[in-house]
């Protein structure tokens, strides 16, 4: 059901799709509703927190009570106020994560500009490792185990346009909610990883995604090629927060569902959390954390639009070389010559059909 306030805001706002055009003012305020999840609480130590433990739900709540309380919040909300539950997932381990651990500090300032060392391939758009696939399948088992407790399944699924995210989403939700006629994931450019400055964050084209996930949708105006990548600059944390706010504006204005899954990355995750007023909370690969987000919007709300069309702006910084103190082995020129090409295999992918469904929610409330 679309509330009156949402309908008014939809009517007043322009279409938010590809994030370009000039910045404009906005008057929506986001905050995290405390009391529902341990990860929202400052006293929870992110290092020892394990999302496998009921996704962090407060021990004094059942999922049935949780869902009822969220429904009550929305039903009783004042004009302009609404609540959504975002199940935010970081992709499982990818080859760039392995390479980053292997090379340490030199990965981000040197190796990331290459695609491979001849041993591992981390860009463009690296694949999940076997461990990454297992993390996602394990999350699928976790979600299935919560269904008997009345866990409110997401009604909408968003994916970053990177293979590591789409595959994580698929392995997690495939036989829970992705059967034809139930939910259809949507590729959203706005939740891609930190822009620029490293081949793991250079994406493939739309045709590749269409071939790998033929039944999935794309947001309006999804660019065919990666027009936002530059090897010369990298988005800053201020840029990530700005983009996180854009994502929240888009989600609250265009999404009717209350429970939403987004499978994305660590970097843009910090931006979304900052924009939502969530405490800082670093996510291990494969982690899923729910957030209860409150939005208070004035009726003169104007969506934030940002200009990141391939040029450096206030939200990007020049890529810098490694400090002289850092020693690393330079890669042979033969490997350097392959930098920034999209050479990875896009063929031979299995065409899959959903054969069994555990349970599923309708696509809208
Ligand atoms: C869990 O709920 C109880 C009872 O409402 C509350 O006192 C407590 O602060 C909550 N815990 C967290 C971590 O939010
Ligand atoms: C949580 O910690 C942050 C950073 O220290 C602080 O700004 C914020 O006010 C704290 N929130 C609560 C609810 O105590
Ligand atoms: C798999 O999931 C179980 C239960 O959710 C959890 O206890 C375990 O740590 C997970 N294993 C891995 C490798 O993530
Ligand atoms: C290849 O990469 C793996 C990690 O994936 C590492 O353990 C191994 O030492 C590397 N081999 C060489 C020759 O660099
Ligand atoms: C999607 O997940 C299913 C179930 O795990 C798997 O059989 C299929 O190969 C996956 N598709 C892709 C493109 O990875
Ligand atoms: C995408 O990029 C390729 C390679 O640079 C180019 O040939 C093609 O025209 C581009 N397509 C669009 C729609 O911009
Ligand atoms: C990036 O480098 C260019 C050219 O050297 C310089 O003009 C610009 O000020 C630099 N930008 C930042 C953010 O440092």
Short mmCIF file of C-alpha atoms and ligand atoms in Angstrom, two decimals:
data_model
loop_
_atom_site.label_atom_id
_atom_site.label_comp_id
_atom_site.label_asym_id
_atom_site.label_seq_id
_atom_site.Cartn_x
_atom_site.Cartn_y
_atom_site.Cartn_z
CA UNK A 1 0.00 0.00 0.00
CA UNK A 2 1.31 3.44 -0.87
CA UNK A 3 0.69 5.93 1.92
CA UNK A 4 -0.57 9.39 1.17
CA UNK A 5 2.77 10.93 2.01
CA UNK A 6 4.62 8.57 -0.29
CA UNK A 7 2.17 9.23 -3.11
CA UNK A 8 2.62 12.98 -2.72
CA UNK A 9 6.37 12.66 -2.68
CA UNK A 10 6.31 10.45 -5.75
CA UNK A 11 4.24 13.02 -7.57
CA UNK A 12 6.57 15.83 -6.55
CA UNK A 13 9.86 14.15 -7.27
CA UNK A 14 11.49 13.74 -10.63
CA UNK A 15 12.53 10.31 -11.82
CA UNK A 16 15.64 9.19 -10.02
CA UNK A 17 17.64 6.73 -12.03
CA UNK A 18 21.15 7.21 -13.31
CA UNK A 19 22.85 9.50 -10.88
CA UNK A 20 23.78 12.57 -12.85
CA UNK A 21 22.64 16.17 -13.14
CA UNK A 22 23.45 18.85 -10.64
CA UNK A 23 23.20 18.63 -6.90
CA UNK A 24 20.11 20.13 -5.36
CA UNK A 25 18.88 20.63 -1.85
CA UNK A 26 17.02 17.98 0.06
CA UNK A 27 15.09 17.93 3.26
CA UNK A 28 14.59 14.27 4.07
CA UNK A 29 16.13 13.12 7.32
CA UNK A 30 17.14 9.51 7.94
CA UNK A 31 17.77 7.78 11.24
CA UNK A 32 18.04 4.27 12.61
CA UNK A 33 15.28 3.15 14.95
CA UNK A 34 17.05 1.80 18.06
CA UNK A 35 16.09 -1.28 20.03
CA UNK A 36 15.54 -3.77 17.19
CA UNK A 37 19.03 -4.94 16.26
CA UNK A 38 22.24 -5.41 18.24
CA UNK A 39 24.33 -4.00 15.39
CA UNK A 40 22.49 -0.67 15.68
CA UNK A 41 23.56 -0.36 19.30
CA UNK A 42 26.84 1.37 20.19
CA UNK A 43 27.62 -1.18 22.88
CA UNK A 44 27.85 -4.06 20.36
CA UNK A 45 31.43 -4.85 19.34
CA UNK A 46 31.55 -5.27 15.54
CA UNK A 47 34.62 -7.50 15.87
CA UNK A 48 32.89 -10.17 17.93
CA UNK A 49 29.39 -9.72 16.48
CA UNK A 50 28.25 -12.70 14.39
CA UNK A 51 25.34 -12.03 12.06
CA UNK A 52 24.67 -15.79 11.94
CA UNK A 53 23.13 -15.35 15.39
CA UNK A 54 19.57 -14.51 14.25
CA UNK A 55 20.86 -11.59 12.10
CA UNK A 56 21.40 -9.61 15.30
CA UNK A 57 17.73 -9.41 16.30
CA UNK A 58 17.26 -8.18 19.87
CA UNK A 59 17.02 -11.27 22.12
CA UNK A 60 13.85 -9.94 23.69
CA UNK A 61 12.01 -9.95 20.33
CA UNK A 62 10.64 -12.68 18.08
CA UNK A 63 10.51 -12.16 14.31
CA UNK A 64 6.71 -12.17 14.57
CA UNK A 65 6.83 -9.30 17.06
CA UNK A 66 9.43 -7.51 14.96
CA UNK A 67 7.28 -7.60 11.84
CA UNK A 68 4.21 -6.48 13.81
CA UNK A 69 6.09 -3.54 15.32
CA UNK A 70 7.38 -2.39 11.91
CA UNK A 71 3.87 -2.61 10.48
CA UNK A 72 2.56 -0.63 13.47
CA UNK A 73 5.22 2.05 13.04
CA UNK A 74 4.17 2.59 9.41
CA UNK A 75 0.46 2.39 10.14
CA UNK A 76 0.73 5.07 12.83
CA UNK A 77 3.33 7.29 11.14
CA UNK A 78 2.70 11.00 10.73
CA UNK A 79 2.46 12.55 7.28
CA UNK A 80 5.90 12.46 5.65
CA UNK A 81 7.26 9.78 7.99
CA UNK A 82 7.89 6.19 6.90
CA UNK A 83 9.98 3.19 7.89
CA UNK A 84 11.77 0.53 5.90
CA UNK A 85 13.82 -2.49 6.82
CA UNK A 86 16.93 -2.84 4.70
CA UNK A 87 18.63 -6.24 4.74
CA UNK A 88 22.06 -5.06 3.67
CA UNK A 89 24.41 -7.77 2.42
CA UNK A 90 28.07 -7.53 1.53
CA UNK A 91 29.09 -9.96 -1.23
CA UNK A 92 30.95 -13.15 -0.33
CA UNK A 93 34.70 -13.39 -0.71
CA UNK A 94 35.90 -12.41 -4.19
CA UNK A 95 39.32 -12.83 -5.80
CA UNK A 96 40.17 -9.17 -5.14
CA UNK A 97 39.66 -9.83 -1.41
CA UNK A 98 42.11 -12.73 -1.57
CA UNK A 99 44.61 -10.66 -3.55
CA UNK A 100 44.24 -7.76 -1.14
CA UNK A 101 44.97 -10.04 1.83
CA UNK A 102 47.89 -11.59 -0.06
CA UNK A 103 49.59 -8.31 -1.03
CA UNK A 104 48.58 -6.21 1.98
CA UNK A 105 48.92 -2.42 1.76
CA UNK A 106 50.51 -2.51 -1.70
CA UNK A 107 47.35 -3.96 -3.20
CA UNK A 108 45.37 -0.71 -2.97
CA UNK A 109 48.12 1.55 -4.32
CA UNK A 110 49.76 -0.72 -6.89
CA UNK A 111 48.38 -4.18 -7.71
CA UNK A 112 44.78 -2.96 -7.93
CA UNK A 113 45.72 -1.09 -11.11
CA UNK A 114 46.41 -4.44 -12.78
CA UNK A 115 44.00 -7.24 -13.47
CA UNK A 116 46.17 -10.21 -12.60
CA UNK A 117 49.59 -11.29 -11.39
CA UNK A 118 49.40 -14.40 -13.57
CA UNK A 119 48.30 -16.39 -10.53
CA UNK A 120 45.06 -14.73 -9.48
CA UNK A 121 42.70 -12.53 -11.50
CA UNK A 122 41.08 -9.72 -9.49
CA UNK A 123 39.76 -7.42 -12.16
CA UNK A 124 37.78 -6.21 -13.92
CA UNK A 125 34.69 -7.42 -12.07
CA UNK A 126 36.25 -10.38 -10.24
CA UNK A 127 34.40 -13.61 -9.50
CA UNK A 128 33.54 -15.05 -6.10
CA UNK A 129 35.99 -17.63 -4.75
CA UNK A 130 34.71 -21.07 -3.70
CA UNK A 131 34.65 -19.72 -0.15
CA UNK A 132 32.55 -16.75 -1.31
CA UNK A 133 30.03 -19.09 -2.92
CA UNK A 134 29.92 -21.21 0.25
CA UNK A 135 29.32 -18.10 2.38
CA UNK A 136 26.29 -17.21 0.25
CA UNK A 137 24.93 -20.78 0.27
CA UNK A 138 25.40 -20.87 4.02
CA UNK A 139 23.40 -17.64 4.29
CA UNK A 140 20.67 -19.30 2.27
CA UNK A 141 20.51 -22.10 4.86
CA UNK A 142 20.46 -19.49 7.63
CA UNK A 143 17.51 -17.62 6.10
CA UNK A 144 15.64 -20.90 5.54
CA UNK A 145 16.12 -21.75 9.21
CA UNK A 146 14.54 -18.40 10.20
CA UNK A 147 11.45 -18.81 8.02
CA UNK A 148 9.82 -21.14 10.57
CA UNK A 149 10.21 -18.26 13.08
CA UNK A 150 8.19 -15.96 10.81
CA UNK A 151 11.21 -14.00 9.56
CA UNK A 152 9.81 -11.25 7.27
CA UNK A 153 11.25 -12.07 3.87
CA UNK A 154 12.31 -9.19 1.68
CA UNK A 155 9.77 -8.27 -0.99
CA UNK A 156 12.27 -6.48 -3.24
CA UNK A 157 15.85 -7.39 -4.14
CA UNK A 158 18.51 -4.97 -5.35
CA UNK A 159 21.89 -5.98 -6.70
CA UNK A 160 25.01 -4.01 -7.45
CA UNK A 161 25.93 -4.60 -11.12
CA UNK A 162 29.06 -6.55 -10.13
CA UNK A 163 29.22 -10.32 -10.56
CA UNK A 164 30.32 -10.88 -6.96
CA UNK A 165 27.11 -9.25 -5.72
CA UNK A 166 24.70 -10.75 -8.24
CA UNK A 167 26.11 -14.23 -7.60
CA UNK A 168 25.91 -13.72 -3.83
CA UNK A 169 22.29 -12.60 -4.15
CA UNK A 170 21.51 -15.59 -6.38
CA UNK A 171 23.13 -18.22 -4.16
CA UNK A 172 21.47 -16.73 -1.06
CA UNK A 173 17.91 -16.28 -2.34
CA UNK A 174 17.62 -18.58 -5.38
CA UNK A 175 15.27 -21.20 -3.98
CA UNK A 176 13.73 -18.94 -1.34
CA UNK A 177 12.30 -16.07 -3.32
CA UNK A 178 13.61 -15.88 -6.89
CA UNK A 179 11.19 -18.23 -8.63
CA UNK A 180 9.41 -16.71 -11.64
CA UNK A 181 6.33 -14.85 -10.47
CA UNK A 182 7.82 -14.08 -7.09
CA UNK A 183 10.58 -11.52 -6.71
CA UNK A 184 12.74 -10.27 -9.59
CA UNK A 185 16.05 -8.71 -8.57
CA UNK A 186 16.90 -5.28 -9.98
CA UNK A 187 20.40 -4.17 -10.94
CA UNK A 188 21.12 -0.73 -9.51
CA UNK A 189 24.17 1.26 -10.50
CA UNK A 190 23.87 3.46 -7.41
CA UNK A 191 24.95 0.65 -5.07
CA UNK A 192 28.12 -0.28 -6.97
CA UNK A 193 31.42 -0.15 -5.10
CA UNK A 194 33.72 2.89 -4.66
CA UNK A 195 34.00 4.57 -8.07
CA UNK A 196 37.24 4.51 -9.99
CA UNK A 197 40.84 3.72 -9.18
CA UNK A 198 41.16 -0.08 -9.29
CA UNK A 199 40.14 -2.81 -11.73
CA UNK A 200 38.02 -4.77 -9.17
CA UNK A 201 35.61 -1.83 -9.33
CA UNK A 202 35.39 -1.63 -13.13
CA UNK A 203 32.20 -3.36 -14.22
CA UNK A 204 31.25 -5.28 -17.33
CA UNK A 205 28.56 -4.19 -19.74
CA UNK A 206 24.83 -4.70 -19.51
CA UNK A 207 24.82 -7.46 -22.16
CA UNK A 208 26.99 -9.59 -19.88
CA UNK A 209 24.58 -9.15 -16.95
CA UNK A 210 21.61 -9.92 -19.21
CA UNK A 211 23.28 -13.14 -20.29
CA UNK A 212 24.19 -14.23 -16.77
CA UNK A 213 20.83 -13.33 -15.21
CA UNK A 214 18.30 -13.26 -18.09
CA UNK A 215 15.23 -12.84 -15.87
CA UNK A 216 16.50 -9.97 -13.72
CA UNK A 217 15.55 -6.33 -14.24
CA UNK A 218 17.55 -3.14 -14.60
CA UNK A 219 16.69 0.22 -13.12
CA UNK A 220 15.62 2.82 -15.70
CA UNK A 221 18.47 4.36 -17.70
CA UNK A 222 21.00 1.75 -16.59
CA UNK A 223 24.09 2.59 -18.70
CA UNK A 224 25.21 -0.11 -21.13
CA UNK A 225 28.91 0.47 -20.50
CA UNK A 226 30.67 1.51 -17.33
CA UNK A 227 30.66 5.27 -17.76
CA UNK A 228 31.60 6.05 -14.15
CA UNK A 229 34.98 4.38 -13.96
CA UNK A 230 38.25 6.22 -14.26
CA UNK A 231 41.70 4.74 -13.52
CA UNK A 232 42.87 8.18 -12.40
CA UNK A 233 40.64 9.01 -9.48
CA UNK A 234 38.77 7.28 -6.70
CA UNK A 235 35.62 8.28 -4.87
CA UNK A 236 36.08 9.62 -1.33
CA UNK A 237 34.14 8.67 1.80
CA UNK A 238 32.20 11.95 1.43
CA UNK A 239 31.23 10.78 -2.05
CA UNK A 240 30.09 7.43 -0.71
CA UNK A 241 27.86 9.07 1.88
CA UNK A 242 26.41 11.38 -0.76
CA UNK A 243 25.67 8.37 -2.95
CA UNK A 244 24.28 6.46 0.04
CA UNK A 245 21.82 9.30 0.59
CA UNK A 246 20.88 9.16 -3.08
CA UNK A 247 20.20 5.43 -2.71
CA UNK A 248 17.97 5.99 0.34
CA UNK A 249 16.04 8.78 -1.43
CA UNK A 250 15.53 6.51 -4.43
CA UNK A 251 14.47 3.54 -2.27
CA UNK A 252 11.98 5.48 -0.16
CA UNK A 253 10.47 7.29 -3.13
CA UNK A 254 10.17 4.46 -5.61
CA UNK A 255 9.89 1.26 -3.57
CA UNK A 256 6.51 0.27 -2.21
CA UNK A 257 7.82 -2.71 -0.25
CA UNK A 258 8.80 -2.28 3.38
CA UNK A 259 11.31 -5.15 3.61
CA UNK A 260 14.10 -4.79 1.07
CA UNK A 261 17.25 -6.75 0.35
CA UNK A 262 20.31 -5.03 -1.14
CA UNK A 263 23.42 -7.04 -2.02
CA UNK A 264 26.36 -4.78 -2.45
CA UNK A 265 29.84 -3.94 -1.17
CA UNK A 266 31.79 -2.92 1.93
CA UNK A 267 32.73 0.58 0.75
CA UNK A 268 29.33 1.82 -0.41
CA UNK A 269 27.89 0.05 2.65
CA UNK A 270 29.74 2.52 4.88
CA UNK A 271 28.24 5.35 2.78
CA UNK A 272 24.70 3.99 3.09
CA UNK A 273 25.10 3.49 6.84
CA UNK A 274 26.45 7.01 7.26
CA UNK A 275 23.54 8.44 5.25
CA UNK A 276 21.03 6.38 7.25
CA UNK A 277 22.49 7.55 10.57
CA UNK A 278 23.65 4.04 11.39
CA UNK A 279 26.68 3.72 13.63
CA UNK A 280 29.92 2.75 11.90
CA UNK A 281 29.88 -1.01 11.51
CA UNK A 282 32.35 -2.85 9.31
CA UNK A 283 31.04 -5.97 7.60
CA UNK A 284 33.00 -9.13 6.91
CA UNK A 285 32.55 -10.61 3.42
CA UNK A 286 29.19 -12.35 3.18
CA UNK A 287 27.66 -10.52 6.15
CA UNK A 288 23.97 -9.58 6.17
CA UNK A 289 22.74 -6.95 8.60
CA UNK A 290 19.21 -5.61 8.85
CA UNK A 291 18.68 -1.90 9.55
CA UNK A 292 15.39 -0.26 10.51
CA UNK A 293 15.46 3.12 8.78
CA UNK A 294 13.13 5.99 9.56
CA UNK A 295 12.61 8.75 7.04
CA UNK A 296 11.15 12.15 7.85
CA UNK A 297 10.52 14.11 4.67
CA UNK A 298 9.08 17.52 4.10
CA UNK A 299 6.69 17.88 1.21
CA UNK A 300 9.04 20.22 -0.62
CA UNK A 301 11.52 17.37 -0.80
CA UNK A 302 13.87 17.49 -3.78
CA UNK A 303 15.88 14.36 -4.48
CA UNK A 304 19.62 14.62 -4.25
CA UNK A 305 21.28 14.22 -7.60
CA UNK A 306 24.98 13.90 -8.02
CA UNK A 307 27.31 14.32 -10.90
CA UNK A 308 29.83 11.54 -11.14
CA UNK A 309 29.85 11.17 -14.92
CA UNK A 310 33.43 10.12 -15.27
CA UNK A 311 35.04 13.37 -14.24
CA UNK A 312 36.73 14.19 -10.94
CA UNK A 313 34.63 16.41 -8.75
CA UNK A 314 34.35 17.31 -5.08
CA UNK A 315 33.68 13.66 -4.27
CA UNK A 316 36.77 12.14 -5.80
CA UNK A 317 40.47 12.23 -5.08
CA UNK A 318 43.40 11.57 -7.40
CA UNK A 319 44.82 8.08 -7.30
CA UNK A 320 48.22 8.24 -5.65
CA UNK A 321 51.25 5.98 -5.93
CA UNK A 322 52.39 3.81 -3.01
CA UNK A 323 54.54 5.56 -0.40
CA UNK A 324 58.27 5.05 -0.90
CA UNK A 325 58.46 3.18 2.40
CA UNK A 326 56.29 0.37 1.04
CA UNK A 327 58.21 -2.34 -0.76
CA UNK A 328 56.57 -4.64 -3.29
CA UNK A 329 57.55 -6.61 -6.35
CA UNK A 330 56.73 -4.86 -9.59
CA UNK A 331 54.77 -6.97 -12.02
CA UNK A 332 56.20 -7.73 -15.47
CA UNK A 333 55.34 -5.32 -18.28
CA UNK A 334 53.52 -8.10 -20.11
CA UNK A 335 50.88 -8.10 -17.38
CA UNK A 336 50.71 -4.32 -17.24
CA UNK A 337 49.78 -4.21 -20.91
CA UNK A 338 46.45 -5.87 -20.14
CA UNK A 339 45.39 -3.16 -17.71
CA UNK A 340 41.83 -1.86 -18.13
CA UNK A 341 40.65 -4.31 -20.73
CA UNK A 342 37.49 -6.28 -20.27
CA UNK A 343 38.94 -9.58 -21.27
CA UNK A 344 37.18 -11.94 -18.90
CA UNK A 345 35.08 -14.79 -20.14
CA UNK A 346 31.40 -14.04 -20.58
CA UNK A 347 30.40 -17.24 -22.33
CA UNK A 348 29.53 -20.73 -21.24
CA UNK A 349 27.40 -19.67 -18.31
CA UNK A 350 24.68 -22.10 -17.34
CA UNK A 351 21.10 -21.13 -18.05
CA UNK A 352 19.28 -22.00 -14.85
CA UNK A 353 15.66 -22.38 -13.94
CA UNK A 354 14.21 -22.46 -10.47
CA UNK A 355 12.98 -25.95 -9.71
CA UNK A 356 11.85 -25.71 -6.12
CA UNK A 357 10.75 -22.95 -3.82
CA UNK A 358 10.87 -23.17 -0.04
CA UNK A 359 8.52 -20.29 0.49
CA UNK A 360 8.19 -16.84 -0.96
CA UNK A 361 6.54 -13.53 -0.37
CA UNK A 362 4.54 -11.66 -2.97
CA UNK A 363 6.43 -8.89 -4.72
CA UNK A 364 4.63 -6.15 -2.87
CA UNK A 365 2.88 -5.79 0.43
C1 LIG B 1 16.32 -4.89 23.39
O1 LIG B 1 15.03 -4.60 23.85
C2 LIG B 1 15.00 -4.23 25.22
C3 LIG B 1 13.54 -4.13 25.63
O2 LIG B 1 12.85 -3.24 24.79
C4 LIG B 1 15.76 -2.92 25.39
O3 LIG B 1 15.80 -2.54 26.74
C5 LIG B 1 17.19 -3.11 24.90
O4 LIG B 1 17.89 -1.88 24.94
C6 LIG B 1 17.20 -3.65 23.49
N1 LIG B 1 18.57 -4.00 23.10
C7 LIG B 1 19.16 -3.49 22.02
C8 LIG B 1 20.54 -4.00 21.73
O5 LIG B 1 18.66 -2.68 21.29
C1 LIG B 2 27.01 6.18 19.31
O1 LIG B 2 28.37 6.56 19.12
C2 LIG B 2 28.54 7.68 18.27
C3 LIG B 2 30.02 7.86 18.03
O2 LIG B 2 30.72 7.80 19.23
C4 LIG B 2 27.87 8.89 18.89
O3 LIG B 2 28.00 10.01 18.04
C5 LIG B 2 26.38 8.59 19.09
O4 LIG B 2 25.76 9.67 19.75
C6 LIG B 2 26.20 7.32 19.90
N1 LIG B 2 24.79 6.98 19.90
C7 LIG B 2 24.11 6.70 21.00
C8 LIG B 2 22.66 6.38 20.81
O5 LIG B 2 24.63 6.70 22.10
C1 LIG B 3 27.36 -21.22 8.46
O1 LIG B 3 26.15 -20.91 9.12
C2 LIG B 3 26.11 -21.37 10.47
C3 LIG B 3 24.71 -21.15 11.01
O2 LIG B 3 24.11 -20.03 10.48
C4 LIG B 3 27.16 -20.61 11.27
O3 LIG B 3 27.13 -21.04 12.62
C5 LIG B 3 28.52 -20.89 10.66
O4 LIG B 3 29.48 -20.09 11.31
C6 LIG B 3 28.52 -20.55 9.17
N1 LIG B 3 29.76 -20.99 8.59
C7 LIG B 3 30.50 -20.20 7.83
C8 LIG B 3 31.74 -20.82 7.26
O5 LIG B 3 30.21 -19.03 7.59
C1 LIG B 4 48.83 -17.68 -5.76
O1 LIG B 4 47.75 -17.16 -4.93
C2 LIG B 4 47.52 -17.91 -3.75
C3 LIG B 4 46.32 -17.25 -3.07
O2 LIG B 4 45.19 -17.39 -3.86
C4 LIG B 4 48.71 -17.89 -2.87
O3 LIG B 4 48.48 -18.68 -1.71
C5 LIG B 4 49.90 -18.43 -3.62
O4 LIG B 4 51.07 -18.30 -2.80
C6 LIG B 4 50.11 -17.64 -4.91
N1 LIG B 4 51.20 -18.20 -5.67
C7 LIG B 4 52.15 -17.45 -6.19
C8 LIG B 4 53.19 -18.17 -6.98
O5 LIG B 4 52.18 -16.24 -6.04
C1 LIG B 5 22.26 -19.41 -9.09
O1 LIG B 5 22.09 -20.26 -7.95
C2 LIG B 5 21.71 -21.58 -8.28
C3 LIG B 5 21.41 -22.31 -6.97
O2 LIG B 5 22.51 -22.33 -6.13
C4 LIG B 5 22.83 -22.23 -9.09
O3 LIG B 5 22.44 -23.54 -9.47
C5 LIG B 5 23.12 -21.40 -10.35
O4 LIG B 5 24.24 -21.92 -11.02
C6 LIG B 5 23.39 -19.95 -9.95
N1 LIG B 5 23.56 -19.11 -11.15
C7 LIG B 5 24.69 -18.47 -11.43
C8 LIG B 5 24.70 -17.69 -12.70
O5 LIG B 5 25.66 -18.50 -10.69
C1 LIG B 6 30.34 0.29 -25.16
O1 LIG B 6 31.75 0.23 -25.24
C2 LIG B 6 32.21 -0.42 -26.44
C3 LIG B 6 33.70 -0.60 -26.32
O2 LIG B 6 34.32 0.59 -25.96
C4 LIG B 6 31.79 0.41 -27.65
O3 LIG B 6 32.21 -0.24 -28.83
C5 LIG B 6 30.28 0.52 -27.64
O4 LIG B 6 29.87 1.40 -28.70
C6 LIG B 6 29.77 1.08 -26.32
N1 LIG B 6 28.32 0.98 -26.32
C7 LIG B 6 27.53 1.98 -25.93
C8 LIG B 6 26.08 1.72 -25.97
O5 LIG B 6 27.97 3.05 -25.53
C1 LIG B 7 44.48 15.86 -9.29
O1 LIG B 7 45.55 16.08 -10.18
C2 LIG B 7 45.37 17.20 -11.05
C3 LIG B 7 46.49 17.23 -12.07
O2 LIG B 7 47.72 16.97 -11.45
C4 LIG B 7 45.32 18.46 -10.20
O3 LIG B 7 45.09 19.59 -11.02
C5 LIG B 7 44.17 18.33 -9.20
O4 LIG B 7 44.15 19.44 -8.32
C6 LIG B 7 44.29 17.05 -8.37
N1 LIG B 7 43.09 16.88 -7.59
C7 LIG B 7 43.10 16.58 -6.30
C8 LIG B 7 41.75 16.40 -5.66
O5 LIG B 7 44.12 16.46 -5.66
#
